[in-house]
Coordinates of C-alpha atoms in Angstrom, one line a residue:
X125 CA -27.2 4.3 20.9
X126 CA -28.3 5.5 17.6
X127 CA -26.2 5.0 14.2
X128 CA -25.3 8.9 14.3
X129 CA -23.6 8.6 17.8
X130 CA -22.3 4.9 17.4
X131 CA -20.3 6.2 14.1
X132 CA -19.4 9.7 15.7
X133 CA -16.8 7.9 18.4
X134 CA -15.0 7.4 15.5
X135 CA -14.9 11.0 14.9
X136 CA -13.6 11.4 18.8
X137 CA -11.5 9.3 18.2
X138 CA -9.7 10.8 15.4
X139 CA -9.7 14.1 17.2
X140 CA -8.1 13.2 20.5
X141 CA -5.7 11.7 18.0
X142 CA -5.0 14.5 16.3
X143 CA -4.5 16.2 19.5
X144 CA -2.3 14.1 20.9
X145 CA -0.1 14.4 17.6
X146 CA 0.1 18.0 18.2
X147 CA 2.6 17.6 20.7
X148 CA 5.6 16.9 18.2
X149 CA 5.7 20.5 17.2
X150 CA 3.8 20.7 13.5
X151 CA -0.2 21.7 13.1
X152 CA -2.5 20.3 11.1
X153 CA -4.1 21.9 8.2
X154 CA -7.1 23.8 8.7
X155 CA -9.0 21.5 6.3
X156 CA -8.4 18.9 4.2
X157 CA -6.9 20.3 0.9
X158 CA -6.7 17.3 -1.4
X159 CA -9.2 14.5 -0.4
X160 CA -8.6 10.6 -1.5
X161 CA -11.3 10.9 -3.6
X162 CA -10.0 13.5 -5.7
X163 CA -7.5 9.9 -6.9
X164 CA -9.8 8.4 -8.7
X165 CA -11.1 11.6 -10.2
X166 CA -7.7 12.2 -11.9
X167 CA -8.1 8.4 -13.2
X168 CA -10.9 9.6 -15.4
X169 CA -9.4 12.7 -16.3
X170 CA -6.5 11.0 -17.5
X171 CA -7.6 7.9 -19.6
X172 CA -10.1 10.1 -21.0
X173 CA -7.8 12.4 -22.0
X174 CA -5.5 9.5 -23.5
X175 CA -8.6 7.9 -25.0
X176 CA -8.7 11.1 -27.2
X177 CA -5.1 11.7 -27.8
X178 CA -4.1 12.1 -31.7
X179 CA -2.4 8.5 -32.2
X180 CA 0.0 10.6 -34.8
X181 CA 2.1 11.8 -31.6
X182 CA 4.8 10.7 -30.5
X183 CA 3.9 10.7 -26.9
X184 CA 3.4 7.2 -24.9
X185 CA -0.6 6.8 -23.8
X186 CA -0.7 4.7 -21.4
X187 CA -3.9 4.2 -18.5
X188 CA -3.6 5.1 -15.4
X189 CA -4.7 2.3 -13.1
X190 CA -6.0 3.2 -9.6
X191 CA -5.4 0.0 -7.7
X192 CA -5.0 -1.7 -3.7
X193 CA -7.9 0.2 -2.5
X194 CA -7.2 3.6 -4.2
X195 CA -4.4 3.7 -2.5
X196 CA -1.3 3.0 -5.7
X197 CA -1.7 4.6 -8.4
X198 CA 0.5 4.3 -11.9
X199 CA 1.2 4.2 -15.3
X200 CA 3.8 2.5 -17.9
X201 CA 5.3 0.2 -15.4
X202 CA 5.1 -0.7 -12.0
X203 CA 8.0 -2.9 -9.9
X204 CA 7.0 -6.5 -9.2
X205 CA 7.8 -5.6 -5.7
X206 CA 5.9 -2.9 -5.3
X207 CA 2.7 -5.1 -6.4
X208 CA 3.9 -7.7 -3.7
X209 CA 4.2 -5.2 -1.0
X210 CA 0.6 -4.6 -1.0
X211 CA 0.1 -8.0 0.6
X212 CA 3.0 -8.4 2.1
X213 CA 3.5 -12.4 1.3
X214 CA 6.5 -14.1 0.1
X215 CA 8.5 -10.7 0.5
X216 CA 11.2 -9.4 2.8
X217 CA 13.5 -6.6 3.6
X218 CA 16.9 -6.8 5.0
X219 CA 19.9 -4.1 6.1
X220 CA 23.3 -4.4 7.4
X221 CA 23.6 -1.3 9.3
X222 CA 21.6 2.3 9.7
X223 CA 24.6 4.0 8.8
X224 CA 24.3 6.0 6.0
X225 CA 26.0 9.2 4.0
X226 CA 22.8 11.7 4.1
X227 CA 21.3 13.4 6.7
X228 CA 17.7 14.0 5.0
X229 CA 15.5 15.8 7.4
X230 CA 13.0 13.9 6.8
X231 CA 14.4 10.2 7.1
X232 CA 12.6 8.1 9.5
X233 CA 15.1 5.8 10.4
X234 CA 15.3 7.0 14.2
X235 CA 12.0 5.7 14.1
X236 CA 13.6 2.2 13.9
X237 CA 14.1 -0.2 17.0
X238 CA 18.0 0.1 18.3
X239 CA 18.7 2.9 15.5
X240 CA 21.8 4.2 17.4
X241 CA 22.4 0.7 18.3
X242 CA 22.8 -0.2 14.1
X243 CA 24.2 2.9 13.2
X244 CA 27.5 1.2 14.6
X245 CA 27.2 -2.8 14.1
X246 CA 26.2 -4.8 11.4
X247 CA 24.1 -7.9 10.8
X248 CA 24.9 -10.6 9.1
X249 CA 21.9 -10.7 6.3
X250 CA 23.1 -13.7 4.2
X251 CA 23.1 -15.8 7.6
X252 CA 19.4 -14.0 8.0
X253 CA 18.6 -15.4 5.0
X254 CA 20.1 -19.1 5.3
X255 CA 18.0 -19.3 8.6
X256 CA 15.0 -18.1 7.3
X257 CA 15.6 -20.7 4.3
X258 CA 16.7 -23.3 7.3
X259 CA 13.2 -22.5 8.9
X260 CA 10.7 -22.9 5.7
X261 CA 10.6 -18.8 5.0
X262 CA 9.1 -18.4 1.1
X263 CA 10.3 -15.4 -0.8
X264 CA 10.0 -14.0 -4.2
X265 CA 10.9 -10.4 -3.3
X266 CA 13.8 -9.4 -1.5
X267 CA 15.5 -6.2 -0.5
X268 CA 18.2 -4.7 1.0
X269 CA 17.7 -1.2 2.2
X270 CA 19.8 0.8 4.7
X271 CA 21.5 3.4 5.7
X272 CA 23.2 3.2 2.8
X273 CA 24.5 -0.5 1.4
X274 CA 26.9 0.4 -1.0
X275 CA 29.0 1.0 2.6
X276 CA 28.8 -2.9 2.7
X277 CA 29.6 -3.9 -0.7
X278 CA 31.0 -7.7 0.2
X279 CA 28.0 -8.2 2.6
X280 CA 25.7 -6.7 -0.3
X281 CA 27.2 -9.2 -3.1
X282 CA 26.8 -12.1 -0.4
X283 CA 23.3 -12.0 0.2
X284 CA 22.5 -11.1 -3.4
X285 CA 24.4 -14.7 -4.1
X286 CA 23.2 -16.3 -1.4
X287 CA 19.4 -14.8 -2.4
X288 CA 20.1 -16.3 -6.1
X289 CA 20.7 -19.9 -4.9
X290 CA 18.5 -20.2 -2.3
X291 CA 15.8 -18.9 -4.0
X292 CA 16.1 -19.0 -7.6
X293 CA 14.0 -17.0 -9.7
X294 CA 14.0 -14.5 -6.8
X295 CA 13.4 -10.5 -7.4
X296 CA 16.2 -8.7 -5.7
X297 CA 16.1 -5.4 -5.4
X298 CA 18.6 -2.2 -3.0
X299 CA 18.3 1.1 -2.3
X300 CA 20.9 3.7 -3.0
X301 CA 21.7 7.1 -2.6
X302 CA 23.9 6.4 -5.3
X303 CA 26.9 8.0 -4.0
X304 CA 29.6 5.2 -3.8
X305 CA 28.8 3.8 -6.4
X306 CA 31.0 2.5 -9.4
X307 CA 31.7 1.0 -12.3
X308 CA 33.1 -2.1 -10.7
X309 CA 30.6 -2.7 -8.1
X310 CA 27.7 -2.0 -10.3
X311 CA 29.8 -4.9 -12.7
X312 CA 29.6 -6.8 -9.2
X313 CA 26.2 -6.2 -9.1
X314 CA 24.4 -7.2 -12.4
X315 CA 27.0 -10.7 -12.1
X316 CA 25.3 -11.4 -9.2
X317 CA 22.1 -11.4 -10.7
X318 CA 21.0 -7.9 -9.4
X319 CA 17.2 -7.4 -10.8
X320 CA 16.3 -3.4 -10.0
X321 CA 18.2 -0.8 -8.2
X322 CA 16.4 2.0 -6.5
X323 CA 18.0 5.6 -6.3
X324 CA 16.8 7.3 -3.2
X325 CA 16.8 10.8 -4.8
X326 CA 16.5 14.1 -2.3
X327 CA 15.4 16.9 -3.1
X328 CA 18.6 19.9 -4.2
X329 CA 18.2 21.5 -0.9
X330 CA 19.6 18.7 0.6
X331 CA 21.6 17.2 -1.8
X332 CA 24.9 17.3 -3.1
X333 CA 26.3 17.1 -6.9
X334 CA 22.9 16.0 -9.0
X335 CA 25.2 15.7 -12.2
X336 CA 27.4 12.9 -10.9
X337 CA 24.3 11.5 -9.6
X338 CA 22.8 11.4 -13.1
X339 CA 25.9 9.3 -14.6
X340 CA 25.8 6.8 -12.2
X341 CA 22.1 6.1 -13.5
X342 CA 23.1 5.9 -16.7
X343 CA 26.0 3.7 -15.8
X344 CA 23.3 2.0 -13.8
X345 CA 20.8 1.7 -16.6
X346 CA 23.8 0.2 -19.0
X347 CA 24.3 -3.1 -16.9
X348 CA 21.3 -3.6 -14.4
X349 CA 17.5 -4.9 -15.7
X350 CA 15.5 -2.1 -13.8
X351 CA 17.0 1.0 -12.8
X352 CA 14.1 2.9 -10.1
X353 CA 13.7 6.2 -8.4
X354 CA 12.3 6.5 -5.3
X355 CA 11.9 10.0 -3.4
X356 CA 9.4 11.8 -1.5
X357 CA 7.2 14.6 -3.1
X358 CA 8.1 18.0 -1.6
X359 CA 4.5 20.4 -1.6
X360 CA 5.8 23.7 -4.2
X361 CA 8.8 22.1 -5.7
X362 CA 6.2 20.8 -8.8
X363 CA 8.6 22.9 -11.2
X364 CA 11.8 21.1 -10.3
X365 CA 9.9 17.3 -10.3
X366 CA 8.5 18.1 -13.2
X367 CA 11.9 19.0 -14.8
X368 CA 13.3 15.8 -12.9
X369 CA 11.1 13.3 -14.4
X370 CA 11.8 14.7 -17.9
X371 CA 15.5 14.3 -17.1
X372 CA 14.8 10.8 -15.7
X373 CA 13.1 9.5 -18.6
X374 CA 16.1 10.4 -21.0
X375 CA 17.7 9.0 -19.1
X376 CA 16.2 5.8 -19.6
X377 CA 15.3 5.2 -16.0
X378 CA 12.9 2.2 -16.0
X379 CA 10.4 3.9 -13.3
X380 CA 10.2 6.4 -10.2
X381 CA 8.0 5.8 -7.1
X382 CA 6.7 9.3 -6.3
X383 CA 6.1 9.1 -2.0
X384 CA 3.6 10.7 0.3
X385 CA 6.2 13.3 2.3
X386 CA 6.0 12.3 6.1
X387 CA 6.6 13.9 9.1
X388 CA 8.2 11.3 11.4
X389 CA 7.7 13.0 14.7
X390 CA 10.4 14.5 15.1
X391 CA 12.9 17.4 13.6
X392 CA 9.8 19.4 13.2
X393 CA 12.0 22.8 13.0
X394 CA 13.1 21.7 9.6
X395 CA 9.3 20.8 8.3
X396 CA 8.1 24.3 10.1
X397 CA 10.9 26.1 8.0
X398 CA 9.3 25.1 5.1
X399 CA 6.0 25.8 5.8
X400 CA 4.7 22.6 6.5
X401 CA 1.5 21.1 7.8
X402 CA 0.2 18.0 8.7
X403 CA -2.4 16.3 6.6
X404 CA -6.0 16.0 8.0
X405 CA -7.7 12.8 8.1
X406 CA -4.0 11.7 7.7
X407 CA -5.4 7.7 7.6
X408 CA -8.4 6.5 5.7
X409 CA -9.2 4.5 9.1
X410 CA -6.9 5.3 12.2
X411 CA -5.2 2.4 13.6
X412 CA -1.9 1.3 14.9
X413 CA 0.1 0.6 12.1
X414 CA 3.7 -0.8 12.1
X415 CA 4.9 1.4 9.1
X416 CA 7.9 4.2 10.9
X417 CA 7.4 6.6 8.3
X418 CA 5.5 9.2 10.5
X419 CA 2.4 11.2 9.4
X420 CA 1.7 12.8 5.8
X421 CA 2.4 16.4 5.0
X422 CA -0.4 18.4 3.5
X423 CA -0.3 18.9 -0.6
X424 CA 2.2 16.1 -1.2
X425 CA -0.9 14.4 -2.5
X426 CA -1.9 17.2 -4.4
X427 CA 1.3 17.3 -6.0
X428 CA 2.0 13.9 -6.6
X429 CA -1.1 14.1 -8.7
X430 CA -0.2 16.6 -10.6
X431 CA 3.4 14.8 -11.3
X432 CA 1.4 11.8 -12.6
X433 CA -1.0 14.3 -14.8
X434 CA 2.0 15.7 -16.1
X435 CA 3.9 12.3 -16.7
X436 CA 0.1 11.6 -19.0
X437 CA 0.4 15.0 -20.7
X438 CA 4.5 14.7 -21.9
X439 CA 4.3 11.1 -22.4
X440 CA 6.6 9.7 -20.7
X441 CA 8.0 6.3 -21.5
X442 CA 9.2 5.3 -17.8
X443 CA 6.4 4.2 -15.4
X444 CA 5.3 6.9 -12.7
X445 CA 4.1 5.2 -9.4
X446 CA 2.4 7.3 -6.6
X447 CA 2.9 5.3 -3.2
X448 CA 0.8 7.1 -0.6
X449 CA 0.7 6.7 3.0
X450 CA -2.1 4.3 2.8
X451 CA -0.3 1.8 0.2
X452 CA 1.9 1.1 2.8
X453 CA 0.2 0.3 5.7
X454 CA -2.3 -2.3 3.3
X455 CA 0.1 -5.4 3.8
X456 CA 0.1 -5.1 7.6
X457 CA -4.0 -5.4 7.7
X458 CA -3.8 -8.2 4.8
X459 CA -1.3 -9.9 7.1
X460 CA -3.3 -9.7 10.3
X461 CA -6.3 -10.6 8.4
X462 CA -5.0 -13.2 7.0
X463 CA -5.9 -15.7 9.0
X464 CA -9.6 -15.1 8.9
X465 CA -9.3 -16.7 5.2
X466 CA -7.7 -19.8 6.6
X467 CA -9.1 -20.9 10.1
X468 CA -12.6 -22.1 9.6
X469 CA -13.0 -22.1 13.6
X470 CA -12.3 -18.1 13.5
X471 CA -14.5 -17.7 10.1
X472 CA -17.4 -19.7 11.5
X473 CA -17.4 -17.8 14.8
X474 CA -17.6 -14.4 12.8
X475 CA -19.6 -15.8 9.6
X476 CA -21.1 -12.5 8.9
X477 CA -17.7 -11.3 8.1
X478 CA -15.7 -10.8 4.7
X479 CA -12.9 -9.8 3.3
X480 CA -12.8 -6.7 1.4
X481 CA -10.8 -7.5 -1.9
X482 CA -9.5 -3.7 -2.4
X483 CA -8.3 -3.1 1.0
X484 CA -8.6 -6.1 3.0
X485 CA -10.6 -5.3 6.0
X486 CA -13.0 -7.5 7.3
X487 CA -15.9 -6.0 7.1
X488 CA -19.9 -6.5 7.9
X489 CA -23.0 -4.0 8.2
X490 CA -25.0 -3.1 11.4
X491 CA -28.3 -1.5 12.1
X492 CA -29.2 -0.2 15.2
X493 CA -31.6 1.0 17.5
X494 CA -35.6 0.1 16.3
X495 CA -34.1 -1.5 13.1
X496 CA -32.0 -3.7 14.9
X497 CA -35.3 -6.1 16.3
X498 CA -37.0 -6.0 12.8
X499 CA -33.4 -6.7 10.8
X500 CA -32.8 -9.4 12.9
X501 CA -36.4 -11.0 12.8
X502 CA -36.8 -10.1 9.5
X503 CA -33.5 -12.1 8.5
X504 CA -34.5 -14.8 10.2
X505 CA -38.1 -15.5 8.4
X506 CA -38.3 -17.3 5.0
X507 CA -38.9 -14.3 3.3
X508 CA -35.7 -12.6 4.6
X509 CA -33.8 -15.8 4.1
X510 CA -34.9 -15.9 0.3
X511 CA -34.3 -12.5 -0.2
X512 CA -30.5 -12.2 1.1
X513 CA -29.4 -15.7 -0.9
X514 CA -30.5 -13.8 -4.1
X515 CA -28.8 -11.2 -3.2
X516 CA -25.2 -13.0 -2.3
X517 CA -26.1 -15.3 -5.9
X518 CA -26.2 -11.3 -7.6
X519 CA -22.8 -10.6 -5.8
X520 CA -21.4 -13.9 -6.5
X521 CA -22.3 -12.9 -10.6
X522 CA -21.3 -9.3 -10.3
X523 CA -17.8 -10.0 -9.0
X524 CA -17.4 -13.0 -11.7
X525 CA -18.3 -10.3 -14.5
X526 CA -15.8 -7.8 -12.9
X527 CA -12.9 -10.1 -13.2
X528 CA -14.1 -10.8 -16.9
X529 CA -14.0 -7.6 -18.3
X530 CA -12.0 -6.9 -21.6
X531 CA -8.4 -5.7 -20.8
X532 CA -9.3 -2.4 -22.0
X533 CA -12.0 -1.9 -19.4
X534 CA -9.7 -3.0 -16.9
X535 CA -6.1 -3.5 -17.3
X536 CA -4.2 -6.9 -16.5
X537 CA -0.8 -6.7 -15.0
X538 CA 0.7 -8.7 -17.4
X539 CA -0.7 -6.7 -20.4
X540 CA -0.3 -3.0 -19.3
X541 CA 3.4 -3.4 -18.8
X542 CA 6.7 -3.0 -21.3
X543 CA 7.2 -6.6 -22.9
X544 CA 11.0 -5.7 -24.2
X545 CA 14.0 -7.9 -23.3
X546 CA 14.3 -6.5 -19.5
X547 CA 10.6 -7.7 -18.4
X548 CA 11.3 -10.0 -15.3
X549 CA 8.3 -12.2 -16.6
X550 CA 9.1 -14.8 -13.5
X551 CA 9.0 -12.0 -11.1
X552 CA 5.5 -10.6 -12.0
X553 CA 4.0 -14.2 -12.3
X554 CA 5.2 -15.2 -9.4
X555 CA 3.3 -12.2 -7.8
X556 CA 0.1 -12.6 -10.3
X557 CA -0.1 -16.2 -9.0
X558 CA 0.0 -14.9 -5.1
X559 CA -2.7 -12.8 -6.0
X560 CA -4.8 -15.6 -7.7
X561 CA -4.3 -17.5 -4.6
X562 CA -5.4 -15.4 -2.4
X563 CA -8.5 -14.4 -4.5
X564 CA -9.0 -18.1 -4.4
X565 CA -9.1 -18.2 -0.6
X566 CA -11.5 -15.4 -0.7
X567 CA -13.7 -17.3 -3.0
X568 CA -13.5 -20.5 -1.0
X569 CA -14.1 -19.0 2.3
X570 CA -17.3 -16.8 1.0
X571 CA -18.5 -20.6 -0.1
X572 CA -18.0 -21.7 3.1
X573 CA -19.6 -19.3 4.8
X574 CA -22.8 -19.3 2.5
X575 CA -23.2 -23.3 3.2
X576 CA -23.8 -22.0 7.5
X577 CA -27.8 -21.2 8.4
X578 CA -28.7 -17.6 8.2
X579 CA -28.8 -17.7 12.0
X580 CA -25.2 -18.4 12.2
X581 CA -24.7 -15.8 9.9
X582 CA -26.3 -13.0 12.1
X583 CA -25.6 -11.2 15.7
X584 CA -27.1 -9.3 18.0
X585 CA -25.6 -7.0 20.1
X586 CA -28.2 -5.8 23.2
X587 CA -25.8 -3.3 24.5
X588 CA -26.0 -1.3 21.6
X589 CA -28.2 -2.3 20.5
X590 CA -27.8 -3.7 16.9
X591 CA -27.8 -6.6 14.6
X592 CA -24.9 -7.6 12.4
X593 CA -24.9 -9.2 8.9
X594 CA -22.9 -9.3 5.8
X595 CA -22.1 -6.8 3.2
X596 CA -23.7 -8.8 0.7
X597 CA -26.6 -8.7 2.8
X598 CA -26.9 -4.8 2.5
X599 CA -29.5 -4.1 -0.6
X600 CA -31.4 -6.8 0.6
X601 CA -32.2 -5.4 3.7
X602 CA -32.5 -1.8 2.2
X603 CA -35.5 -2.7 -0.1
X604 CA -36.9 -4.3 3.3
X605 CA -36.5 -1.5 5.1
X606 CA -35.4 1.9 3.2
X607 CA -35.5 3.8 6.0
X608 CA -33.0 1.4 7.8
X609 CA -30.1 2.8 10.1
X610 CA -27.5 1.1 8.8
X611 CA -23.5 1.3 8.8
X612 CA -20.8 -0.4 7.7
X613 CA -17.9 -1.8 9.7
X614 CA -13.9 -2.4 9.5
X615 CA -12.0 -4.8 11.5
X616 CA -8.9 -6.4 11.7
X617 CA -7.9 -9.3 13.7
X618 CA -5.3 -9.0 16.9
X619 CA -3.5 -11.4 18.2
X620 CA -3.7 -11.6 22.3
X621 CA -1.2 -14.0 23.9
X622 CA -3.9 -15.3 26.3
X623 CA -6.7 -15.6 24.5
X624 CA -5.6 -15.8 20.7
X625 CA -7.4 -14.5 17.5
X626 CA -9.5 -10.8 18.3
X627 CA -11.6 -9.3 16.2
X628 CA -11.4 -5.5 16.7
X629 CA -13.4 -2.9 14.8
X630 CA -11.6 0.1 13.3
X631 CA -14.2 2.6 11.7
X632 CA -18.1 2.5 10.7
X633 CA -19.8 4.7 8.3
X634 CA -23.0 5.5 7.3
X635 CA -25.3 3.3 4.8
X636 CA -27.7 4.5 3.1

């Protein structure tokens, strides 16, 4: 098997996928309209256009930073949760029941295991939360989510109280339509040490009395530290966002979460209505991925971009976050990846593996057919040997320059955000420090895996047939042999009950 066909069963793959998909009622799009690179191009437009903004305006500049493998992107000010969800560590989300006062079209909540069972029983979330205090569970981000919990205000104020002593210092955040709430509850609420509240808003169509909706925000923003809103971006109601986020920021609303529209597989009559297609190539790599949300419609991207172009252009003081469909699905491969950073057995077994730092896939390169003898013997020989340490010692300075870069080159957390009396400083460190651990594991297990002999850092694959080495490997091997059919590869690590820890690869693409 040649690179061409080895990497074009991914391409089968995806379309007996998307065929399958075409049984819950809505098409795809002919072609993709807005690809994921076009992200990174409106980065560039953007902080260029800021870098030559008049600084007599009035308007906020502020960069747009294009982060978690391209996948988040925002300006302003971004939740300390939201940077903690990308990993998925120390964080947690709880509900009392599925019951809720909307009926958005769009809500994936059927999606969830025993739905109709929750719509009519509770749980009790501040025991949840003793026992998985009880058991050694670490958090510094909670949530509680629904349905809608203003419906369980007691239970609500009890976890929140319960979250505070538990885990002090916690971030505690809940989701709201915003409907019942009140002055006395949202009293209840900032005493119990409340740090953001999250207005799930829908678009008018489905909607009831905007107006009220807009004081209880300002109520909102008068009493609790961060005041969010979250709401999926509907494709050709720009004008009305637009309009929204201008509203929302004289408001004083601390940021808004702009989300990928999904289709969750079903009530396709209502996303046919509107004229609705599925995205192509609706996942950077397919996989199975635990997030309900469904599949994303085509242009929400498109028009999320715009939104955060336009939040550049007015100069908006609130932060403007777009979560897509791929920023949610990161912490699920960090978390089954995971453990490749801290089992040496595993890492040693699969030493010419590494973690990718943007989007946490394990990943290594292959060549095949002819080139996969000469890679192999090649790598193997002194000069090959020589050749790929000096190119890991280049790698190993490259990344240490990256992460020493002025701030203005590349933004910190810490510096790119607000510093007024509201910053949750403990939240954000708490999340920086998770970060700097896990970049720490990185660091440690690429050590450890640079100490092993070259031969344990190479495979061969006769079926294929094809040798496998590392990423950093990759120039080295080019210069060797520039003609070299090579491709890189994903993975991420399943757990099978019988046999533990497998490796299981995802995607490959063409080097070269």
């Amino acid at each position: 098997m040649n690179r061409a066909e080895y990497c074009g069963t991914y391409d089968v793959v995806r379309a007996d996928f998307e065929e399958s998909v075409a049984q819950f009622g809505l098409p795809f799009e002919a072609a993709e309209s807005c690809p994921r690179a076009h992200r990174l191009e409106l980065v560039c437009e953007v902080n260029a256009f800021g870098q030559g903004a008049d600084e007599s305006h009035d308007e906020v500049r502020q960069p747009l930073h294009c982060e978690n493998g391209d996948a988040s992107l925002w300006r302003g000010w971004i939740s300390p949760a939201c940077l903690a969800c990308r990993k998925g560590e120390r964080t947690a989300t709880f509900f009392v029941s599925l019951k809720c006062t909307k009926h958005c079209y769009f809500c994936f909540n059927p999606n969830q295991e025993d739905y109709e069972f929750f719509r009519t029983h509770t749980r009790d979330i501040a025991e949840e939360l003793r026992q998985a205090h009880a058991q050694g569970a670490q958090f510094d981000c909670l949530a509680i989510t629904g349905g809608e919990p203003c419906l369980h205000k007691p239970e609500v104020l009890e976890f929140l109280r319960c979250a505070k002593e538990l885990y002090p210092g916690v971030h505690v955040r809940i989701y709201t339509s915003g409907d019942l709430l009140d002055d006395v509850f949202l009293n209840d609420l900032a005493a119990a040490g409340l740090d953001e509240l999250r207005f799930s808003v829908k678009p008018q169509d489905t909607d009831g009395d905007q107006e009220e909706l807009f004081k209880r925000m300002a109520a909102a923003v008068r009493v609790i530290p961060d005041v969010m809103v979250e709401m999926p971006v509907m494709p050709g109601e720009e004008q009305e966002m637009r309009d929204l986020l201008l509203r929302l920021d004289e408001l004083g609303i601390r940021g808004i979460n702009l989300l990928e529209l999904c289709f969750p597989l079903h009530n396709e009559q209502e996303f046919k209505r509107r004229g609705f297609e599925l995205r192509r190539k609706p996942y950077k790599v397919l996989y199975n991925y635990w997030y309900a949300g469904g599949l994303p419609i085509a242009d929400s991207e498109a028009a999320c971009l715009d939104l955060l172009r336009f939040s550049e252009e007015r100069g908006l003081r609130m932060g403007v976050h777009y979560c897509s469909l791929d920023n949610k699905n990161t912490g699920q491969v960090f978390q089954q990846n995971r453990g490749f950073l801290l089992d040496d057995g595993f890492a040693r077994s699969h030493a010419w593996l590494a973690m990718d730092e943007a989007d946490y896939f394990l990943k290594c390169v292959k060549a095949f057919g002819e080139d996969a003898l000469r890679v192999r013997d090649w790598l193997s020989s002194k000069e090959g040997t020589e050749a790929v340490e000096l190119a890991e010692a280049k790698a190993f300075a490259a990344d240490v320059l990256s992460r020493e870069m002025p701030g203005d080159a590349q933004p910190t957390m810490e510096a790119s955000v607000p510093q007024d009396a509201h910053f949750d400083h403990v939240a954000y460190k708490r999340v920086a420090s998770l970060n700097d651990e896990v970049r720490h594991a990185m660091d440690n297990r690429a050590a450890f895996l640079s100490d092993l002999p070259i031969e344990d850092r190479v495979s061969f694959d006769s079926e294929v047939p094809s040798a496998v080495f590392p990423v950093a490997w990759e120039n080295a091997v080019l210069e060797r042999f520039p003609d070299a059919e090579l491709a890189e590869c994903w993975h991420v690590v399943e757990f099978d009950e019988s046999t533990g820890p497998v490796l299981r690869e995802v995607y490959a693409t063409p080097l070269g």
